[in-house]
Every structure is written in structure tokens, then in C-alpha cells.
């Protein structure tokens, strides 16, 4: 994003709501440490869920908004929210330290499109993590396949019931049922031949 927007400073900031802290997993141009939520322009964007363009007097305008200045002084600032499931969870920002008037509404729309894709990626990552946790709970902490290796097929039906509650497990149960039906059919045909 820094090249696309000719930015001297750029960052992706994500809010950790449980800790009340904003972290910066991507930064260019300066090293930001984690901030308490409520400090700086990033917090204002997360709070309002609205993009912010400041093309002149960035310092004075930030203070007028009640935002504490954090980091290097910029001449132009553009920040857009990263929205996940309707809630602002972070900000993508690009800044120019040398030029006023560096960003316009077209830049805002483009950066908002990028932020929307980041929001989708965050949502997918969250869903994947939740699915992994659900699967681990459904497996009851067991390692898949261990019961079969130990010959403990007596838990097989219980395992099928647990797996059936997971979207991923349904397909596995379906394949097992077909495999069993195929085995039973083959055994039946073998008995009929005898």
C-alpha cells in the first residue's frame, strides 16, 4: 500500500478489544508500539467507523478532534476502518510527511476496498479458528485415528455422532457409511457365492 499511495508512513492497526490495545502487525516508515484504545486518530476511526482524510494542519485538526498525536508529524493523513461483521476492528492508514493535499476521495475509496478485503480475511481467519476449536472439542481432545490404531472401534458410533455435529465431520461420516455399505455388500455377495 505504501508504494500505491506514495506514502512515507503506512500501517495496519488491529484492535484487541479484550486488552483495550491497538496493535500494528504491519508498519512502514516508523515503529509504532501498541497503543491504548482511545489514543490517536486510529482510535477515532475505530470508534466512528468512518474514514478520515486530513490534508492540511494535521496536528491542529487532530487535537481539535480530541486525538492525541502519536508518532511522526504528517502533512497528509488518510485512514479507513477495517470492518469485520459490521464492527470496526482496525485501521489501514497511509500518510505523507512531505506533502499537503496528498489524498483525495478516490484514494479513500481504493484504500477502503483494500480494508474491506482485509476485513474478509480476518473474518475467515476467525471462522477457521472457531471451526478448529469446535472440532477439537468434538474430538474430546483425542487425536483423530488413534482409536482405530488401538482397535477401539467401540467408540466409533459415538465418534460419528460427534463428527456429525461438525460441518467437516458430516462428509467423513457419509464416506464411512458408504464404505461400510460397500463392505457389507461385498461380504453378502461372497456368502451368496459360497
Short mmCIF file of N, CA and C in Angstrom, two decimals:
data_model
loop_
_atom_site.label_atom_id
_atom_site.label_comp_id
_atom_site.label_asym_id
_atom_site.label_seq_id
_atom_site.Cartn_x
_atom_site.Cartn_y
_atom_site.Cartn_z
N UNK A 1 0.82 -1.20 0.00
CA UNK A 1 0.00 0.00 0.00
C UNK A 1 0.86 1.26 0.00
N UNK A 2 2.03 1.17 0.58
CA UNK A 2 2.88 2.37 0.65
C UNK A 2 3.30 2.82 -0.73
N UNK A 3 3.59 1.88 -1.64
CA UNK A 3 4.01 2.23 -2.99
C UNK A 3 2.81 2.78 -3.77
N UNK A 4 1.69 2.12 -3.68
CA UNK A 4 0.49 2.52 -4.39
C UNK A 4 0.07 3.95 -4.05
N UNK A 5 0.19 4.31 -2.77
CA UNK A 5 -0.25 5.62 -2.31
C UNK A 5 0.91 6.61 -2.13
N UNK A 6 2.11 6.20 -2.52
CA UNK A 6 3.31 7.04 -2.35
C UNK A 6 3.40 7.56 -0.92
N UNK A 7 3.23 6.65 0.01
CA UNK A 7 3.17 7.01 1.43
C UNK A 7 4.55 6.96 2.07
N UNK A 8 4.82 7.93 2.91
CA UNK A 8 6.04 7.93 3.73
C UNK A 8 5.84 7.08 4.97
N UNK A 9 4.59 7.01 5.42
CA UNK A 9 4.21 6.21 6.58
C UNK A 9 2.98 5.39 6.19
N UNK A 10 2.93 4.17 6.64
CA UNK A 10 1.76 3.32 6.39
C UNK A 10 1.67 2.30 7.52
N UNK A 11 0.44 1.93 7.84
CA UNK A 11 0.28 0.88 8.85
C UNK A 11 -1.08 0.20 8.74
N UNK A 12 -1.11 -1.00 9.27
CA UNK A 12 -2.36 -1.72 9.53
C UNK A 12 -2.41 -1.85 11.05
N UNK A 13 -3.49 -1.37 11.63
CA UNK A 13 -3.67 -1.43 13.07
C UNK A 13 -4.89 -2.30 13.38
N UNK A 14 -4.77 -3.16 14.38
CA UNK A 14 -5.88 -4.03 14.77
C UNK A 14 -6.16 -3.87 16.26
N UNK A 15 -7.43 -3.76 16.59
CA UNK A 15 -7.84 -3.57 17.98
C UNK A 15 -7.98 -4.92 18.67
N UNK A 16 -7.34 -5.03 19.81
CA UNK A 16 -7.54 -6.18 20.72
C UNK A 16 -8.52 -5.69 21.78
N UNK A 17 -9.79 -5.96 21.57
CA UNK A 17 -10.82 -5.42 22.46
C UNK A 17 -10.67 -5.92 23.89
N UNK A 18 -10.29 -7.18 24.05
CA UNK A 18 -10.19 -7.73 25.40
C UNK A 18 -9.10 -7.04 26.22
N UNK A 19 -8.02 -6.61 25.55
CA UNK A 19 -6.93 -5.93 26.25
C UNK A 19 -7.05 -4.41 26.18
N UNK A 20 -7.93 -3.90 25.30
CA UNK A 20 -8.07 -2.46 25.14
C UNK A 20 -6.84 -1.84 24.51
N UNK A 21 -6.23 -2.59 23.58
CA UNK A 21 -4.96 -2.17 22.98
C UNK A 21 -5.05 -2.26 21.47
N UNK A 22 -4.39 -1.33 20.79
CA UNK A 22 -4.28 -1.36 19.34
C UNK A 22 -2.88 -1.83 18.99
N UNK A 23 -2.79 -2.89 18.19
CA UNK A 23 -1.51 -3.45 17.75
C UNK A 23 -1.29 -3.11 16.28
N UNK A 24 -0.03 -3.14 15.86
CA UNK A 24 0.35 -2.78 14.50
C UNK A 24 1.09 -3.93 13.82
N UNK A 25 0.35 -4.88 13.22
CA UNK A 25 1.02 -6.01 12.59
C UNK A 25 1.78 -5.65 11.31
N UNK A 26 1.44 -4.52 10.68
CA UNK A 26 2.19 -4.04 9.52
C UNK A 26 2.47 -2.55 9.71
N UNK A 27 3.74 -2.17 9.50
CA UNK A 27 4.12 -0.77 9.61
C UNK A 27 5.22 -0.47 8.60
N UNK A 28 5.20 0.75 8.11
CA UNK A 28 6.27 1.21 7.24
C UNK A 28 6.54 2.67 7.60
N UNK A 29 7.81 3.03 7.74
CA UNK A 29 8.21 4.41 7.96
C UNK A 29 8.46 4.79 9.39
N UNK A 30 7.89 4.08 10.33
CA UNK A 30 8.16 4.28 11.74
C UNK A 30 7.69 3.06 12.52
N UNK A 31 8.24 2.88 13.66
CA UNK A 31 7.88 1.76 14.53
C UNK A 31 6.88 2.24 15.56
N UNK A 32 5.67 1.78 15.46
CA UNK A 32 4.65 2.09 16.46
C UNK A 32 4.58 0.95 17.46
N UNK A 33 4.59 1.32 18.72
CA UNK A 33 4.35 0.31 19.74
C UNK A 33 2.84 0.23 19.92
N UNK A 34 2.39 -0.75 20.62
CA UNK A 34 0.96 -0.86 20.88
C UNK A 34 0.45 0.39 21.60
N UNK A 35 -0.76 0.79 21.27
CA UNK A 35 -1.39 1.97 21.88
C UNK A 35 -2.60 1.55 22.69
N UNK A 36 -2.88 2.29 23.72
CA UNK A 36 -4.15 2.08 24.43
C UNK A 36 -5.27 2.57 23.53
N UNK A 37 -6.34 1.82 23.47
CA UNK A 37 -7.50 2.24 22.70
C UNK A 37 -8.02 3.55 23.29
N UNK A 38 -8.24 4.54 22.42
CA UNK A 38 -8.67 5.85 22.87
C UNK A 38 -7.65 6.93 22.54
N UNK A 39 -6.41 6.51 22.24
CA UNK A 39 -5.36 7.44 21.88
C UNK A 39 -5.25 7.54 20.37
N UNK A 40 -5.03 8.73 19.85
CA UNK A 40 -4.69 8.91 18.45
C UNK A 40 -5.85 8.83 17.47
N UNK A 41 -5.51 9.13 16.22
CA UNK A 41 -6.50 9.12 15.14
C UNK A 41 -7.04 7.73 14.86
N UNK A 42 -6.20 6.72 15.05
CA UNK A 42 -6.63 5.34 14.82
C UNK A 42 -7.84 5.00 15.68
N UNK A 43 -7.78 5.39 16.94
CA UNK A 43 -8.92 5.13 17.84
C UNK A 43 -10.16 5.87 17.38
N UNK A 44 -10.00 7.10 16.91
CA UNK A 44 -11.16 7.86 16.44
C UNK A 44 -11.83 7.17 15.25
N UNK A 45 -11.03 6.63 14.35
CA UNK A 45 -11.58 5.94 13.18
C UNK A 45 -12.30 4.67 13.62
N UNK A 46 -11.71 3.92 14.54
CA UNK A 46 -12.35 2.70 15.03
C UNK A 46 -13.66 3.05 15.75
N UNK A 47 -13.64 4.10 16.58
CA UNK A 47 -14.83 4.49 17.33
C UNK A 47 -15.97 4.89 16.40
N UNK A 48 -15.66 5.68 15.37
CA UNK A 48 -16.72 6.20 14.49
C UNK A 48 -17.05 5.26 13.35
N UNK A 49 -16.10 4.42 12.96
CA UNK A 49 -16.29 3.55 11.80
C UNK A 49 -16.26 4.33 10.50
N UNK A 50 -15.73 5.53 10.52
CA UNK A 50 -15.69 6.40 9.35
C UNK A 50 -14.26 6.66 8.91
N UNK A 51 -14.05 6.75 7.58
CA UNK A 51 -12.74 7.11 7.05
C UNK A 51 -12.42 8.55 7.42
N UNK A 52 -11.14 8.86 7.40
CA UNK A 52 -10.70 10.21 7.77
C UNK A 52 -9.60 10.65 6.82
N UNK A 53 -9.81 11.81 6.18
CA UNK A 53 -8.78 12.43 5.35
C UNK A 53 -8.46 13.78 5.97
N UNK A 54 -7.18 13.99 6.27
CA UNK A 54 -6.68 15.28 6.73
C UNK A 54 -5.56 15.67 5.79
N UNK A 55 -5.76 16.72 5.01
CA UNK A 55 -4.78 17.12 4.00
C UNK A 55 -4.01 18.38 4.36
N UNK A 56 -4.29 18.96 5.51
CA UNK A 56 -3.54 20.13 5.97
C UNK A 56 -3.74 20.27 7.47
N UNK A 57 -2.80 20.93 8.12
CA UNK A 57 -2.87 21.17 9.56
C UNK A 57 -3.24 19.90 10.33
N UNK A 58 -2.60 18.81 10.00
CA UNK A 58 -2.95 17.51 10.59
C UNK A 58 -2.86 17.56 12.11
N UNK A 59 -1.80 18.16 12.63
CA UNK A 59 -1.62 18.22 14.09
C UNK A 59 -2.73 18.99 14.77
N UNK A 60 -3.03 20.20 14.28
CA UNK A 60 -4.07 21.04 14.89
C UNK A 60 -5.44 20.39 14.74
N UNK A 61 -5.72 19.84 13.59
CA UNK A 61 -7.03 19.22 13.36
C UNK A 61 -7.20 17.96 14.21
N UNK A 62 -6.11 17.22 14.41
CA UNK A 62 -6.17 16.03 15.27
C UNK A 62 -6.50 16.44 16.70
N UNK A 63 -5.83 17.46 17.19
CA UNK A 63 -6.08 17.92 18.56
C UNK A 63 -7.50 18.46 18.70
N UNK A 64 -8.00 19.14 17.68
CA UNK A 64 -9.37 19.66 17.73
C UNK A 64 -10.38 18.52 17.82
N UNK A 65 -10.02 17.36 17.28
CA UNK A 65 -10.90 16.18 17.35
C UNK A 65 -10.75 15.45 18.68
N UNK A 66 -9.80 15.89 19.49
CA UNK A 66 -9.56 15.23 20.77
C UNK A 66 -8.64 14.04 20.65
N UNK A 67 -7.90 13.96 19.56
CA UNK A 67 -6.97 12.84 19.35
C UNK A 67 -5.56 13.27 19.76
N UNK A 68 -4.95 12.47 20.57
CA UNK A 68 -3.57 12.71 20.98
C UNK A 68 -2.65 12.39 19.81
N UNK A 69 -1.69 13.23 19.53
CA UNK A 69 -0.75 12.96 18.44
C UNK A 69 0.21 11.86 18.85
N UNK A 70 0.36 10.90 17.97
CA UNK A 70 1.23 9.76 18.22
C UNK A 70 2.13 9.59 17.00
N UNK A 71 3.42 9.45 17.21
CA UNK A 71 4.33 9.21 16.09
C UNK A 71 4.76 10.47 15.37
N UNK A 72 5.33 10.28 14.18
CA UNK A 72 5.84 11.40 13.37
C UNK A 72 4.71 12.27 12.86
N UNK A 73 5.01 13.54 12.74
CA UNK A 73 4.04 14.51 12.21
C UNK A 73 3.90 14.31 10.71
N UNK A 74 2.67 14.22 10.24
CA UNK A 74 2.43 14.08 8.81
C UNK A 74 1.76 15.34 8.27
N UNK A 75 1.94 15.55 6.97
CA UNK A 75 1.31 16.68 6.29
C UNK A 75 -0.06 16.28 5.73
N UNK A 76 -0.20 15.01 5.40
CA UNK A 76 -1.46 14.45 4.89
C UNK A 76 -1.68 13.09 5.54
N UNK A 77 -2.93 12.84 5.91
CA UNK A 77 -3.28 11.60 6.60
C UNK A 77 -4.56 11.04 5.98
N UNK A 78 -4.53 9.75 5.67
CA UNK A 78 -5.72 9.04 5.21
C UNK A 78 -5.81 7.74 6.00
N UNK A 79 -6.94 7.54 6.65
CA UNK A 79 -7.16 6.31 7.39
C UNK A 79 -8.57 5.80 7.15
N UNK A 80 -8.71 4.51 6.97
CA UNK A 80 -10.03 3.89 6.76
C UNK A 80 -10.20 2.72 7.73
N UNK A 81 -11.43 2.49 8.17
CA UNK A 81 -11.66 1.39 9.11
C UNK A 81 -11.59 0.02 8.43
N UNK A 82 -11.16 -0.96 9.17
CA UNK A 82 -11.25 -2.36 8.77
C UNK A 82 -12.47 -2.90 9.50
N UNK A 83 -13.49 -3.27 8.74
CA UNK A 83 -14.75 -3.70 9.33
C UNK A 83 -14.88 -5.22 9.21
N UNK A 84 -15.20 -5.84 10.35
CA UNK A 84 -15.41 -7.28 10.40
C UNK A 84 -16.80 -7.50 11.01
N UNK A 85 -17.67 -8.11 10.22
CA UNK A 85 -19.04 -8.40 10.67
C UNK A 85 -19.73 -7.16 11.23
N UNK A 86 -19.59 -6.04 10.52
CA UNK A 86 -20.28 -4.81 10.87
C UNK A 86 -19.64 -3.99 11.97
N UNK A 87 -18.49 -4.40 12.47
CA UNK A 87 -17.85 -3.69 13.57
C UNK A 87 -16.42 -3.31 13.17
N UNK A 88 -16.03 -2.07 13.47
CA UNK A 88 -14.67 -1.63 13.17
C UNK A 88 -13.69 -2.34 14.09
N UNK A 89 -12.76 -3.05 13.47
CA UNK A 89 -11.78 -3.83 14.24
C UNK A 89 -10.35 -3.33 14.04
N UNK A 90 -10.18 -2.34 13.16
CA UNK A 90 -8.84 -1.84 12.91
C UNK A 90 -8.87 -0.72 11.90
N UNK A 91 -7.65 -0.32 11.47
CA UNK A 91 -7.49 0.80 10.54
C UNK A 91 -6.33 0.50 9.61
N UNK A 92 -6.49 0.90 8.35
CA UNK A 92 -5.35 0.99 7.43
C UNK A 92 -5.14 2.47 7.19
N UNK A 93 -3.89 2.90 7.33
CA UNK A 93 -3.58 4.32 7.14
C UNK A 93 -2.36 4.49 6.25
N UNK A 94 -2.41 5.53 5.43
CA UNK A 94 -1.25 5.99 4.66
C UNK A 94 -1.08 7.47 4.96
N UNK A 95 0.18 7.91 4.99
CA UNK A 95 0.46 9.30 5.35
C UNK A 95 1.64 9.83 4.54
N UNK A 96 1.58 11.12 4.27
CA UNK A 96 2.71 11.80 3.65
C UNK A 96 3.29 12.77 4.67
N UNK A 97 4.58 12.69 4.88
CA UNK A 97 5.25 13.62 5.80
C UNK A 97 5.77 14.85 5.07
N UNK A 98 5.67 14.86 3.74
CA UNK A 98 6.25 15.96 2.95
C UNK A 98 5.24 16.76 2.15
N UNK A 99 4.04 16.20 1.88
CA UNK A 99 3.09 16.88 1.00
C UNK A 99 1.74 17.08 1.67
N UNK A 100 1.22 18.27 1.61
CA UNK A 100 -0.17 18.50 1.98
C UNK A 100 -1.03 18.18 0.76
N UNK A 101 -2.28 17.83 1.00
CA UNK A 101 -3.20 17.55 -0.10
C UNK A 101 -2.87 16.30 -0.88
N UNK A 102 -2.20 15.35 -0.24
CA UNK A 102 -1.74 14.15 -0.95
C UNK A 102 -2.85 13.17 -1.29
N UNK A 103 -3.97 13.20 -0.55
CA UNK A 103 -5.01 12.19 -0.72
C UNK A 103 -6.37 12.81 -1.02
N UNK A 104 -7.15 12.10 -1.84
CA UNK A 104 -8.50 12.57 -2.17
C UNK A 104 -9.50 11.43 -1.98
N UNK A 105 -10.74 11.68 -2.39
CA UNK A 105 -11.79 10.67 -2.20
C UNK A 105 -11.54 9.40 -3.00
N UNK A 106 -10.91 9.52 -4.15
CA UNK A 106 -10.56 8.33 -4.93
C UNK A 106 -9.57 7.46 -4.16
N UNK A 107 -8.59 8.10 -3.51
CA UNK A 107 -7.65 7.35 -2.67
C UNK A 107 -8.39 6.69 -1.51
N UNK A 108 -9.33 7.41 -0.94
CA UNK A 108 -10.11 6.86 0.17
C UNK A 108 -10.89 5.62 -0.27
N UNK A 109 -11.53 5.69 -1.45
CA UNK A 109 -12.31 4.54 -1.94
C UNK A 109 -11.40 3.33 -2.19
N UNK A 110 -10.22 3.58 -2.77
CA UNK A 110 -9.29 2.48 -3.05
C UNK A 110 -8.79 1.86 -1.75
N UNK A 111 -8.42 2.69 -0.79
CA UNK A 111 -7.94 2.16 0.49
C UNK A 111 -9.07 1.44 1.23
N UNK A 112 -10.30 1.93 1.10
CA UNK A 112 -11.45 1.26 1.72
C UNK A 112 -11.69 -0.11 1.10
N UNK A 113 -11.45 -0.23 -0.20
CA UNK A 113 -11.58 -1.53 -0.87
C UNK A 113 -10.54 -2.51 -0.33
N UNK A 114 -9.33 -2.03 -0.16
CA UNK A 114 -8.27 -2.88 0.42
C UNK A 114 -8.65 -3.28 1.84
N UNK A 115 -9.14 -2.31 2.63
CA UNK A 115 -9.53 -2.59 4.01
C UNK A 115 -10.67 -3.60 4.07
N UNK A 116 -11.60 -3.52 3.12
CA UNK A 116 -12.71 -4.49 3.09
C UNK A 116 -12.19 -5.90 2.88
N UNK A 117 -11.19 -6.04 2.02
CA UNK A 117 -10.59 -7.36 1.80
C UNK A 117 -9.84 -7.86 3.03
N UNK A 118 -9.19 -6.96 3.73
CA UNK A 118 -8.53 -7.34 4.99
C UNK A 118 -9.59 -7.79 5.99
N UNK A 119 -10.72 -7.08 6.04
CA UNK A 119 -11.81 -7.46 6.94
C UNK A 119 -12.34 -8.86 6.64
N UNK A 120 -12.49 -9.18 5.36
CA UNK A 120 -12.94 -10.52 4.97
C UNK A 120 -11.91 -11.56 5.39
N UNK A 121 -10.64 -11.27 5.19
CA UNK A 121 -9.58 -12.21 5.58
C UNK A 121 -9.58 -12.43 7.09
N UNK A 122 -9.77 -11.36 7.86
CA UNK A 122 -9.84 -11.50 9.32
C UNK A 122 -11.04 -12.34 9.74
N UNK A 123 -12.18 -12.11 9.09
CA UNK A 123 -13.38 -12.88 9.40
C UNK A 123 -13.15 -14.36 9.09
N UNK A 124 -12.56 -14.64 7.93
CA UNK A 124 -12.29 -16.04 7.56
C UNK A 124 -11.32 -16.68 8.54
N UNK A 125 -10.31 -15.94 8.96
CA UNK A 125 -9.35 -16.48 9.93
C UNK A 125 -10.05 -16.77 11.26
N UNK A 126 -10.94 -15.89 11.66
CA UNK A 126 -11.68 -16.08 12.90
C UNK A 126 -12.58 -17.31 12.80
N UNK A 127 -13.28 -17.45 11.67
CA UNK A 127 -14.15 -18.61 11.47
C UNK A 127 -13.36 -19.91 11.44
N UNK A 128 -12.20 -19.89 10.79
CA UNK A 128 -11.35 -21.08 10.74
C UNK A 128 -10.91 -21.46 12.15
N UNK A 129 -10.51 -20.47 12.93
CA UNK A 129 -10.08 -20.73 14.30
C UNK A 129 -11.23 -21.31 15.13
N UNK A 130 -12.42 -20.74 14.97
CA UNK A 130 -13.58 -21.26 15.70
C UNK A 130 -13.91 -22.69 15.27
N UNK A 131 -13.78 -22.98 13.99
CA UNK A 131 -14.05 -24.34 13.50
C UNK A 131 -13.03 -25.32 14.07
N UNK A 132 -11.77 -24.90 14.13
CA UNK A 132 -10.73 -25.76 14.71
C UNK A 132 -11.03 -26.05 16.18
N UNK A 133 -11.44 -25.00 16.92
CA UNK A 133 -11.77 -25.19 18.33
C UNK A 133 -12.96 -26.12 18.50
N UNK A 134 -13.98 -25.93 17.66
CA UNK A 134 -15.17 -26.79 17.74
C UNK A 134 -14.81 -28.23 17.43
N UNK A 135 -13.95 -28.42 16.46
CA UNK A 135 -13.54 -29.77 16.10
C UNK A 135 -12.75 -30.41 17.24
N UNK A 136 -11.87 -29.63 17.86
CA UNK A 136 -11.09 -30.16 18.98
C UNK A 136 -12.02 -30.54 20.13
N UNK A 137 -13.04 -29.72 20.39
CA UNK A 137 -13.99 -30.05 21.45
C UNK A 137 -14.80 -31.28 21.08
N UNK A 138 -15.21 -31.38 19.82
CA UNK A 138 -15.99 -32.55 19.38
C UNK A 138 -15.16 -33.82 19.46
N UNK A 139 -13.87 -33.70 19.19
CA UNK A 139 -12.98 -34.85 19.29
C UNK A 139 -12.66 -35.18 20.73
N UNK A 140 -13.05 -34.31 21.64
CA UNK A 140 -12.82 -34.56 23.06
C UNK A 140 -11.35 -34.63 23.40
N UNK A 141 -10.53 -33.90 22.66
CA UNK A 141 -9.11 -33.89 22.92
C UNK A 141 -8.38 -35.09 22.35
N UNK A 142 -9.11 -35.99 21.68
CA UNK A 142 -8.48 -37.17 21.10
C UNK A 142 -7.82 -36.82 19.79
N UNK A 143 -6.79 -37.54 19.48
CA UNK A 143 -6.13 -37.39 18.19
C UNK A 143 -6.87 -38.25 17.19
N UNK A 144 -7.31 -37.67 16.06
CA UNK A 144 -8.05 -38.48 15.09
C UNK A 144 -7.26 -39.70 14.64
N UNK A 145 -7.94 -40.85 14.59
CA UNK A 145 -7.31 -42.06 14.11
C UNK A 145 -6.66 -42.91 15.18
N UNK A 146 -6.42 -42.35 16.38
CA UNK A 146 -5.74 -43.10 17.43
C UNK A 146 -6.58 -44.28 17.88
N UNK A 147 -7.90 -44.08 18.03
CA UNK A 147 -8.76 -45.16 18.48
C UNK A 147 -8.71 -46.34 17.53
N UNK A 148 -8.71 -46.07 16.24
CA UNK A 148 -8.69 -47.14 15.26
C UNK A 148 -7.37 -47.90 15.33
N UNK A 149 -6.27 -47.16 15.53
CA UNK A 149 -4.96 -47.82 15.64
C UNK A 149 -4.91 -48.74 16.84
N UNK A 150 -5.57 -48.35 17.91
CA UNK A 150 -5.59 -49.16 19.13
C UNK A 150 -6.65 -50.24 19.07
N UNK A 151 -7.46 -50.27 18.00
CA UNK A 151 -8.52 -51.26 17.87
C UNK A 151 -9.74 -50.92 18.70
N UNK A 152 -9.91 -49.66 19.08
CA UNK A 152 -11.04 -49.26 19.92
C UNK A 152 -12.19 -48.81 19.04
N UNK A 153 -12.75 -49.74 18.31
CA UNK A 153 -13.86 -49.40 17.43
C UNK A 153 -15.17 -49.25 18.18
N UNK A 154 -15.18 -49.58 19.50
CA UNK A 154 -16.42 -49.46 20.25
C UNK A 154 -16.86 -48.01 20.39
N UNK A 155 -15.96 -47.05 20.26
CA UNK A 155 -16.31 -45.64 20.32
C UNK A 155 -16.68 -45.08 18.95
N UNK A 156 -16.70 -45.95 17.95
CA UNK A 156 -16.89 -45.47 16.58
C UNK A 156 -18.23 -44.75 16.40
N UNK A 157 -19.32 -45.34 16.91
CA UNK A 157 -20.63 -44.71 16.74
C UNK A 157 -20.67 -43.38 17.46
N UNK A 158 -20.11 -43.32 18.68
CA UNK A 158 -20.07 -42.06 19.43
C UNK A 158 -19.27 -41.02 18.66
N UNK A 159 -18.16 -41.43 18.10
CA UNK A 159 -17.34 -40.52 17.29
C UNK A 159 -18.09 -40.01 16.08
N UNK A 160 -18.89 -40.91 15.46
CA UNK A 160 -19.68 -40.49 14.31
C UNK A 160 -20.70 -39.44 14.72
N UNK A 161 -21.35 -39.66 15.88
CA UNK A 161 -22.34 -38.70 16.34
C UNK A 161 -21.69 -37.34 16.59
N UNK A 162 -20.51 -37.33 17.22
CA UNK A 162 -19.81 -36.07 17.47
C UNK A 162 -19.42 -35.40 16.16
N UNK A 163 -18.89 -36.20 15.22
CA UNK A 163 -18.46 -35.63 13.94
C UNK A 163 -19.65 -35.09 13.16
N UNK A 164 -20.79 -35.73 13.28
CA UNK A 164 -21.96 -35.29 12.53
C UNK A 164 -22.40 -33.89 12.95
N UNK A 165 -22.03 -33.47 14.16
CA UNK A 165 -22.39 -32.13 14.60
C UNK A 165 -21.50 -31.08 13.97
N UNK A 166 -20.39 -31.46 13.42
CA UNK A 166 -19.49 -30.53 12.74
C UNK A 166 -19.73 -30.62 11.24
N UNK A 167 -19.67 -29.50 10.56
CA UNK A 167 -19.82 -29.50 9.10
C UNK A 167 -18.77 -30.35 8.43
N UNK A 168 -17.54 -30.29 8.94
CA UNK A 168 -16.44 -31.04 8.35
C UNK A 168 -16.65 -32.52 8.57
N UNK A 169 -17.19 -32.88 9.74
CA UNK A 169 -17.36 -34.28 10.08
C UNK A 169 -18.46 -34.97 9.32
N UNK A 170 -19.46 -34.22 8.87
CA UNK A 170 -20.58 -34.83 8.15
C UNK A 170 -20.12 -35.58 6.92
N UNK A 171 -19.22 -34.97 6.19
CA UNK A 171 -18.73 -35.62 4.96
C UNK A 171 -17.97 -36.89 5.32
N UNK A 172 -17.19 -36.86 6.39
CA UNK A 172 -16.43 -38.03 6.81
C UNK A 172 -17.37 -39.17 7.21
N UNK A 173 -18.44 -38.84 7.95
CA UNK A 173 -19.41 -39.85 8.36
C UNK A 173 -20.08 -40.44 7.12
N UNK A 174 -20.43 -39.59 6.17
CA UNK A 174 -21.06 -40.04 4.93
C UNK A 174 -20.16 -41.03 4.19
N UNK A 175 -18.87 -40.71 4.08
CA UNK A 175 -17.92 -41.60 3.40
C UNK A 175 -17.81 -42.93 4.14
N UNK A 176 -17.77 -42.89 5.48
CA UNK A 176 -17.68 -44.12 6.26
C UNK A 176 -18.90 -45.00 6.04
N UNK A 177 -20.08 -44.37 6.04
CA UNK A 177 -21.31 -45.14 5.86
C UNK A 177 -21.31 -45.83 4.50
N UNK A 178 -20.86 -45.12 3.46
CA UNK A 178 -20.78 -45.72 2.13
C UNK A 178 -19.75 -46.84 2.09
N UNK A 179 -18.63 -46.65 2.76
CA UNK A 179 -17.60 -47.69 2.78
C UNK A 179 -18.12 -48.94 3.49
N UNK A 180 -18.83 -48.75 4.60
CA UNK A 180 -19.40 -49.89 5.31
C UNK A 180 -20.44 -50.61 4.45
N UNK A 181 -21.28 -49.82 3.78
CA UNK A 181 -22.30 -50.43 2.92
C UNK A 181 -21.62 -51.23 1.80
N UNK A 182 -20.55 -50.68 1.24
CA UNK A 182 -19.82 -51.40 0.19
C UNK A 182 -19.22 -52.69 0.75
N UNK A 183 -18.63 -52.62 1.97
CA UNK A 183 -18.05 -53.82 2.59
C UNK A 183 -19.13 -54.86 2.85
N UNK A 184 -20.26 -54.42 3.41
CA UNK A 184 -21.34 -55.36 3.70
C UNK A 184 -21.88 -55.98 2.43
N UNK A 185 -21.99 -55.19 1.37
CA UNK A 185 -22.46 -55.71 0.09
C UNK A 185 -21.49 -56.74 -0.46
N UNK A 186 -20.18 -56.47 -0.33
CA UNK A 186 -19.17 -57.42 -0.81
C UNK A 186 -19.22 -58.70 0.00
N UNK A 187 -19.39 -58.59 1.32
CA UNK A 187 -19.49 -59.77 2.17
C UNK A 187 -20.74 -60.59 1.81
N UNK A 188 -21.85 -59.91 1.58
CA UNK A 188 -23.09 -60.58 1.21
C UNK A 188 -22.92 -61.36 -0.10
N UNK A 189 -22.30 -60.70 -1.08
CA UNK A 189 -22.08 -61.37 -2.37
C UNK A 189 -21.15 -62.57 -2.20
N UNK A 190 -20.15 -62.46 -1.33
CA UNK A 190 -19.22 -63.56 -1.07
C UNK A 190 -19.97 -64.74 -0.44
N UNK A 191 -20.88 -64.47 0.49
CA UNK A 191 -21.66 -65.53 1.15
C UNK A 191 -22.60 -66.20 0.16
N UNK A 192 -23.18 -65.40 -0.73
CA UNK A 192 -24.09 -65.96 -1.72
C UNK A 192 -23.37 -66.89 -2.69
N UNK A 193 -22.12 -66.59 -2.98
CA UNK A 193 -21.32 -67.47 -3.86
C UNK A 193 -21.01 -68.79 -3.19
N UNK A 194 -20.83 -68.76 -1.90
CA UNK A 194 -20.49 -69.99 -1.16
C UNK A 194 -21.70 -70.82 -1.02
#
